[in-house]
mmCIF file of C-alpha atoms and ligand atoms in Angstrom:
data_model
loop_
_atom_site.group_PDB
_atom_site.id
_atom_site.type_symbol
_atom_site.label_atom_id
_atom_site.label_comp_id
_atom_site.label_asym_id
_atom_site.label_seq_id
_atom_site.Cartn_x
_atom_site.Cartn_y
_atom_site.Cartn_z
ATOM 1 C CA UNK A 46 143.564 148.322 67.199
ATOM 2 C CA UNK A 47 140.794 146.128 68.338
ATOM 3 C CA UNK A 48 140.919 143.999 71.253
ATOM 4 C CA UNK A 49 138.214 141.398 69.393
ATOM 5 C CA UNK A 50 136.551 140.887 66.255
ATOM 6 C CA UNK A 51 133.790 138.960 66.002
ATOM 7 C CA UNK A 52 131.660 136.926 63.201
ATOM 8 C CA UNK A 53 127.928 136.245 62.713
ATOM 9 C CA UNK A 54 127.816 132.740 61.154
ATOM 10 C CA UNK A 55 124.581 131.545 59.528
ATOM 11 C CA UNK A 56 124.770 133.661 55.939
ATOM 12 C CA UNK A 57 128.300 135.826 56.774
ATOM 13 C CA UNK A 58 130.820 132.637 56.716
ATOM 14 C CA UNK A 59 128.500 129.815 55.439
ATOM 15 C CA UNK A 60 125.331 129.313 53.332
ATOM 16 C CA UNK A 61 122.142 129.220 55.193
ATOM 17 C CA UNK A 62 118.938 131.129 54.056
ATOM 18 C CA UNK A 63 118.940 129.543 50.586
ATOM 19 C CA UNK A 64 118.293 125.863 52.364
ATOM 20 C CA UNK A 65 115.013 127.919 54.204
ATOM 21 C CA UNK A 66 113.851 129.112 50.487
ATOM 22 C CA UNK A 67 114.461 125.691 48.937
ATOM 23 C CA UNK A 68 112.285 124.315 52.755
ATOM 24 C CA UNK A 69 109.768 127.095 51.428
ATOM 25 C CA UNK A 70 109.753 125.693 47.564
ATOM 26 C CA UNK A 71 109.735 121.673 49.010
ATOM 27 C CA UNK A 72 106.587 122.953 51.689
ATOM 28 C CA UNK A 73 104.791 124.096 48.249
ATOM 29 C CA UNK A 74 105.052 121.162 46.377
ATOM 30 C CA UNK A 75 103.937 119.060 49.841
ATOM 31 C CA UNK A 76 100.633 121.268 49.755
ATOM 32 C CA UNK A 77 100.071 121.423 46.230
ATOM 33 C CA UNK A 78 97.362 117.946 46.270
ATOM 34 C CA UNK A 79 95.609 120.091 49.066
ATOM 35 C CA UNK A 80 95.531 123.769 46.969
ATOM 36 C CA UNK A 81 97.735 125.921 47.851
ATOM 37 C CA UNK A 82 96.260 129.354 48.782
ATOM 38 C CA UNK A 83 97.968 132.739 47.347
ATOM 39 C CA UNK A 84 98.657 133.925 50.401
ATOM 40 C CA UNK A 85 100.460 130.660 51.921
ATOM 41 C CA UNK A 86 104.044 132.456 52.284
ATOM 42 C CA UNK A 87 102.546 135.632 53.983
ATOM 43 C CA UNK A 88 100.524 133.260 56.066
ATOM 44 C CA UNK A 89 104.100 131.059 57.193
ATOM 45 C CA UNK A 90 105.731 134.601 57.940
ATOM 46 C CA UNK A 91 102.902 135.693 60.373
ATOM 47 C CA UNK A 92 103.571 132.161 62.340
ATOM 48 C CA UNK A 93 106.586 132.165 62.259
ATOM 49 C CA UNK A 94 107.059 135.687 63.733
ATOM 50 C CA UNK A 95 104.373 134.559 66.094
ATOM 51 C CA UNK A 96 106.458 131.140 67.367
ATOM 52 C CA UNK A 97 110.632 132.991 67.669
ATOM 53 C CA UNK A 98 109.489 133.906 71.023
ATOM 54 C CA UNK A 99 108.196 130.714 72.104
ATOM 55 C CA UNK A 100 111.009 128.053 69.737
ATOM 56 C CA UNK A 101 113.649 130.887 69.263
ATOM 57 C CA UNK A 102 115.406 130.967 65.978
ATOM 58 C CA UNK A 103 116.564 127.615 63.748
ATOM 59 C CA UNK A 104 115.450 125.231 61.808
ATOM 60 C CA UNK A 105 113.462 123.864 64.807
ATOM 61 C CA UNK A 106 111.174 126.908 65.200
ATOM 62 C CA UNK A 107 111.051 127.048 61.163
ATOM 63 C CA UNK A 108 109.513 123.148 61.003
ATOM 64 C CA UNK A 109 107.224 123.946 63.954
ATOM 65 C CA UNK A 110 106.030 127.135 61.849
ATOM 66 C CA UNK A 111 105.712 124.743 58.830
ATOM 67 C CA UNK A 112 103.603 122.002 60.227
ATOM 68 C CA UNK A 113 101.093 124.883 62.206
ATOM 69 C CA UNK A 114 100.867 126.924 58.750
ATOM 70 C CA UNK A 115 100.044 123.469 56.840
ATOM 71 C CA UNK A 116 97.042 122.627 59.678
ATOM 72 C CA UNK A 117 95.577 125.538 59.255
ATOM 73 C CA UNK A 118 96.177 125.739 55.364
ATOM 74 C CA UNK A 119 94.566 122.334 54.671
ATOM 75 C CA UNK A 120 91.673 122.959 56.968
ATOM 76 C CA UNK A 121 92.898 120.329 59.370
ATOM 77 C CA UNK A 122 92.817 118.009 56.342
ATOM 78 C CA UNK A 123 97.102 117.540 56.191
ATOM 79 C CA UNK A 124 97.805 114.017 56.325
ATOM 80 C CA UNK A 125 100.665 112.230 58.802
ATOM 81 C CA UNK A 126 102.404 111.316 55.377
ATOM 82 C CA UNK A 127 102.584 114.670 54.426
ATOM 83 C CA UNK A 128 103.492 116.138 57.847
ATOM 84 C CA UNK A 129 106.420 113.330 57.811
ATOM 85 C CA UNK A 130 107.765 114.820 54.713
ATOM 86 C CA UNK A 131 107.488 118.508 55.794
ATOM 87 C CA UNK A 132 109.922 116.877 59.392
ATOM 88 C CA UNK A 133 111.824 115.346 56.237
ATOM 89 C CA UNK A 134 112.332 119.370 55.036
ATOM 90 C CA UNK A 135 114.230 119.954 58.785
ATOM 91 C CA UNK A 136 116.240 116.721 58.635
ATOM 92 C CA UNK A 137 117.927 117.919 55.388
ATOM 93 C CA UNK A 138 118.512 121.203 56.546
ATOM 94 C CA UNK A 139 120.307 119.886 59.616
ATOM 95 C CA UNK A 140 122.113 117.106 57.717
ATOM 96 C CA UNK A 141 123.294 119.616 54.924
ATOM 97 C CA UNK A 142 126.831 119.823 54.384
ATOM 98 C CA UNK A 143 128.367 123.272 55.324
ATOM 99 C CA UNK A 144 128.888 125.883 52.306
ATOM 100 C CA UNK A 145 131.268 128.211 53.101
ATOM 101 C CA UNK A 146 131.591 131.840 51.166
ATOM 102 C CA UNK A 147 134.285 132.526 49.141
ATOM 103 C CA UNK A 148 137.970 133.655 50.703
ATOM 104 C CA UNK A 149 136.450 132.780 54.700
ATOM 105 C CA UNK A 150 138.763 130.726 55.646
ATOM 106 C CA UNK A 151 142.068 132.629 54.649
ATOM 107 C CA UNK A 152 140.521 135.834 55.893
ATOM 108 C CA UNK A 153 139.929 134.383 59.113
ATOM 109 C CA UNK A 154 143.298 132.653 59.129
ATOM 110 C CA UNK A 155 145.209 135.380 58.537
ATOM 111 C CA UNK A 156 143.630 137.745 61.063
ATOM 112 C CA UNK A 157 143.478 135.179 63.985
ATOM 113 C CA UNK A 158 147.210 135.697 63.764
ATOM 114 C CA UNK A 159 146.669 139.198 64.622
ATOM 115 C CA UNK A 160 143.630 139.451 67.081
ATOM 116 C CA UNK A 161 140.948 137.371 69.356
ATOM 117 C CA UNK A 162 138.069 135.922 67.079
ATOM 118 C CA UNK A 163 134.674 135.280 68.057
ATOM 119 C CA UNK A 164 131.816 133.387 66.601
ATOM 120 C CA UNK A 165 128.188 134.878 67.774
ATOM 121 C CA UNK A 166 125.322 132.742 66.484
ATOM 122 C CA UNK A 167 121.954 132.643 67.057
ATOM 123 C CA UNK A 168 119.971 129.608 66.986
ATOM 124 C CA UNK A 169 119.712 125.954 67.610
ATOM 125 C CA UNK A 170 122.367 124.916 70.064
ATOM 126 C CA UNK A 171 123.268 121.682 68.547
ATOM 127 C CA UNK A 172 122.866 122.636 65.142
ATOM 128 C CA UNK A 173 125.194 125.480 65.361
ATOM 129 C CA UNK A 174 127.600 123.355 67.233
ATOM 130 C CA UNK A 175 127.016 120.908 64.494
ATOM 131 C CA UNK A 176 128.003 123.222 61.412
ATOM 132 C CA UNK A 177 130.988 124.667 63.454
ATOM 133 C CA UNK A 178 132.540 121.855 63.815
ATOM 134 C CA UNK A 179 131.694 120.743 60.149
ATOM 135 C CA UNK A 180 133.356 124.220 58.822
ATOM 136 C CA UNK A 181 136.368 123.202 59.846
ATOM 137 C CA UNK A 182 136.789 126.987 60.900
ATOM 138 C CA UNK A 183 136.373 126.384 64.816
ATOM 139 C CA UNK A 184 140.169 126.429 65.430
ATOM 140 C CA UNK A 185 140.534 130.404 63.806
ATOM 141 C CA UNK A 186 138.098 130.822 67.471
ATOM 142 C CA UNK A 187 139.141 131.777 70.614
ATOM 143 C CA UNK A 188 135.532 132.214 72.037
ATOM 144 C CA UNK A 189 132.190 131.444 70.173
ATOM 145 C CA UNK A 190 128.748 132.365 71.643
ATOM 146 C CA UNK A 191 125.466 130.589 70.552
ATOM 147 C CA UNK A 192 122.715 132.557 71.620
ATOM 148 C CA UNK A 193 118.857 132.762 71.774
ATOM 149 C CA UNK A 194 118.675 136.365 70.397
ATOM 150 C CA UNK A 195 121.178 139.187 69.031
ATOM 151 C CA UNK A 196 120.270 142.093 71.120
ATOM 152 C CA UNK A 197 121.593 144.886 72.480
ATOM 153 C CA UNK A 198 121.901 143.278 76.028
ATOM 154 C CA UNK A 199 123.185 140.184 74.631
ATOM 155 C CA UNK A 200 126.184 142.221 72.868
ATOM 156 C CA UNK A 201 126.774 143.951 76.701
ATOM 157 C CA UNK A 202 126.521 140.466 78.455
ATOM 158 C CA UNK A 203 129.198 139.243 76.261
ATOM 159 C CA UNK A 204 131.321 142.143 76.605
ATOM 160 C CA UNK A 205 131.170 142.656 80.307
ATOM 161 C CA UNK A 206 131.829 138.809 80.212
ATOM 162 C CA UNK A 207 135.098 139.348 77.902
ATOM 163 C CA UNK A 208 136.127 142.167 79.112
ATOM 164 C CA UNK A 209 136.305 144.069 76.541
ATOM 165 C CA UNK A 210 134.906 147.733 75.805
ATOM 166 C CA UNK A 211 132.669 148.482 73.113
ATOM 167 C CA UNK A 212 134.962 150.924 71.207
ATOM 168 C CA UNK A 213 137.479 148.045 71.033
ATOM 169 C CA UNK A 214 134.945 145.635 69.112
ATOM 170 C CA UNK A 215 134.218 145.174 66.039
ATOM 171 C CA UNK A 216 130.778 142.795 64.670
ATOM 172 C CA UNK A 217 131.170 141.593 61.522
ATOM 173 C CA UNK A 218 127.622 139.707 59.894
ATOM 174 C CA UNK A 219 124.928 140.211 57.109
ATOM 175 C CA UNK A 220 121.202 141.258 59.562
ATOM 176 C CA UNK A 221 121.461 145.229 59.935
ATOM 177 C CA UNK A 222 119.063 144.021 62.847
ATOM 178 C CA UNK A 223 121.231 141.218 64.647
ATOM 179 C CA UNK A 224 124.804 142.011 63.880
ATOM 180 C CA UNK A 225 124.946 145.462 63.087
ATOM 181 C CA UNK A 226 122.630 148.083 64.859
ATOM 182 C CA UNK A 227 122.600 146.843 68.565
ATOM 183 C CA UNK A 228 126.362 146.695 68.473
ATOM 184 C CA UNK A 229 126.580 150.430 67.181
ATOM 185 C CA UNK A 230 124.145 151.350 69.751
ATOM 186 C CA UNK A 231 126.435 149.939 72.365
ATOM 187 C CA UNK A 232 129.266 152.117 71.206
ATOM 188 C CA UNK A 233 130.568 149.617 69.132
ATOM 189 C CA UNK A 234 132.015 148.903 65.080
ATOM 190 C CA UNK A 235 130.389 147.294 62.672
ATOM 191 C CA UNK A 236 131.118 145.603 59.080
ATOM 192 C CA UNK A 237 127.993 145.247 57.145
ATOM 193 C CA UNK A 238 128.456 142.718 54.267
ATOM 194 C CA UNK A 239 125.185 141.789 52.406
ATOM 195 C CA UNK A 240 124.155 138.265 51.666
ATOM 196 C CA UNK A 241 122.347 137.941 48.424
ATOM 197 C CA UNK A 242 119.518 136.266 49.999
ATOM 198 C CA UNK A 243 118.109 137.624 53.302
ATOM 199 C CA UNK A 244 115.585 136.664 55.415
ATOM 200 C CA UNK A 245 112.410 139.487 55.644
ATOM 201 C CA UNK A 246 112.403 139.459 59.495
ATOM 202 C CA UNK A 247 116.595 140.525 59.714
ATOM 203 C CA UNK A 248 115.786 143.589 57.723
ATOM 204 C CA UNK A 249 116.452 147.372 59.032
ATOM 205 C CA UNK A 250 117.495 150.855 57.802
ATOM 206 C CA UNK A 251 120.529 152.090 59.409
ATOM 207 C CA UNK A 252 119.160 154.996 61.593
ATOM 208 C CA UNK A 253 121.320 157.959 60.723
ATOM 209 C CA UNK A 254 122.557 158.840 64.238
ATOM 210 C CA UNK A 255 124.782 155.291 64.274
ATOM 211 C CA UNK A 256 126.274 155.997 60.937
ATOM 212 C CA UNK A 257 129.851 157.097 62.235
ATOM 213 C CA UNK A 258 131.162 152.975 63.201
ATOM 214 C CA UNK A 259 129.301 151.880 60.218
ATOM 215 C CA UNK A 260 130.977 149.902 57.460
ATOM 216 C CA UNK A 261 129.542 148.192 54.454
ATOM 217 C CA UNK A 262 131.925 146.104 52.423
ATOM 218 C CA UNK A 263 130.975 143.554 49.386
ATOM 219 C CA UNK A 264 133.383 140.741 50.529
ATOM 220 C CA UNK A 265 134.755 139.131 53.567
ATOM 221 C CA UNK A 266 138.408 139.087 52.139
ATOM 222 C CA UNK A 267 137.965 143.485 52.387
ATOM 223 C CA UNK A 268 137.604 143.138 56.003
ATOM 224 C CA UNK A 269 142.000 142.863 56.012
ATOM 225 C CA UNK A 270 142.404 146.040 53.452
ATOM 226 C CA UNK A 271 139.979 148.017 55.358
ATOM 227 C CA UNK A 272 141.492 147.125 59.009
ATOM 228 C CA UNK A 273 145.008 148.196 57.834
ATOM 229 C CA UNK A 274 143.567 151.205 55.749
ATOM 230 C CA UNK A 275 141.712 152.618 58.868
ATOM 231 C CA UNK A 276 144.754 151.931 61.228
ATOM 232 C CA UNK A 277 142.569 148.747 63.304
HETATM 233 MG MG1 LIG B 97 123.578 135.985 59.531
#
């Protein structure tokens, strides 16, 4: 039995990566007047890789990324106009209305009536915040974490913090490299559940040695079959 299960957010319970590919498509059409070199979206990765240290994740560091990447694009030839409608791209993205994944919210409602819940996002503080409360999923939580980074340390910080030891946790979230591999490292379970779109910089193989608490299920609703099939 588990002493806590936790969720990733951001593409596990709710929609998110599509509204960064549709940013991607509007950033296009912004540059298109200007010609828009071949190489634009390989150019937008490189800065944005380059600026998570220094913004963190969000849609914060992503607009940052956009407006550098459209500078140095254009030549230094971008117009305010057209840098107010790329700010435009991060206001939608942080007004958007929260789309949650089919059979969330009775999963999490029926096992909050059987163990401790916790949310652990990373990102923007008040954005997070924003699209917990908007779920309408933030009472199925008895803790939730937004944090800077998903790393190994962050998983022990929490746990020392909680209490609670690794081989009584279980991470459920789409990124092999935030949710899943520094939890197994730390001794802990994981549930793998793809999300049809995923962002290039979450990507990881599984390395073979971390394979035994490793899960991979299709749907959120499995997570209840498989915790009373394995005896959790
Ligand atoms: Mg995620």
């Amino acid at each position: 039995m588990f002493d806590m299960i936790a969720f990733d957010a951001d593409d596990t319970l709710w929609e998110n990566e599509v509204y960064y590919q549709q940013g991607r498509e509007t950033f296009h059409r912004i540059l298109e007047p200007y010609g828009v070199p071949a190489d634009l979206d390989e150019r937008l990765d490189k800065i944005e890789n380059h600026n998570i240290p220094y913004f963190g994740y969000g849609v914060n560091s992503f607009v940052f990324s956009l407006i550098e990447t459209a500078i140095a694009v254009t030549g230094e030839k971008i117009n305010a106009g057209d840098i107010q409608k790329i700010v435009d791209i991060a206001h939608g993205m942080l007004d958007h209305k929260v789309d949650l994944f089919d059979h969330v919210e009775p999963t999490l409602k029926q096992l909050s009536g059987a163990y401790p819940l916790m949310l652990i996002t990373k990102g923007d503080l008040l954005h997070q915040q924003n699209k917990l409360t908007r779920s309408g999923l933030e009472s199925y939580f008895s803790h939730v974490e937004v944090v800077a980074d998903k790393t190994r340390q962050t998983y022990d910080d929490i746990l020392s913090r909680q209490q609670v030891n690794p081989d009584k946790f279980l991470m459920i979230g789409n990124s092999m490299r935030s949710d899943i591999i520094p939890v197994l490292e730390l001794g802990g379970h994981a549930i793998y559940i793809p999300s049809k779109l995923m962002w290039f910089h979450e990507h990881r193989e599984l390395p073979g040695e971390l394979a035994q608490n490793f899960t991979e299920l299709e749907h959120l609703e499995q997570v209840v079959e498989w915790l009373a099939a394995n005896g959790k």
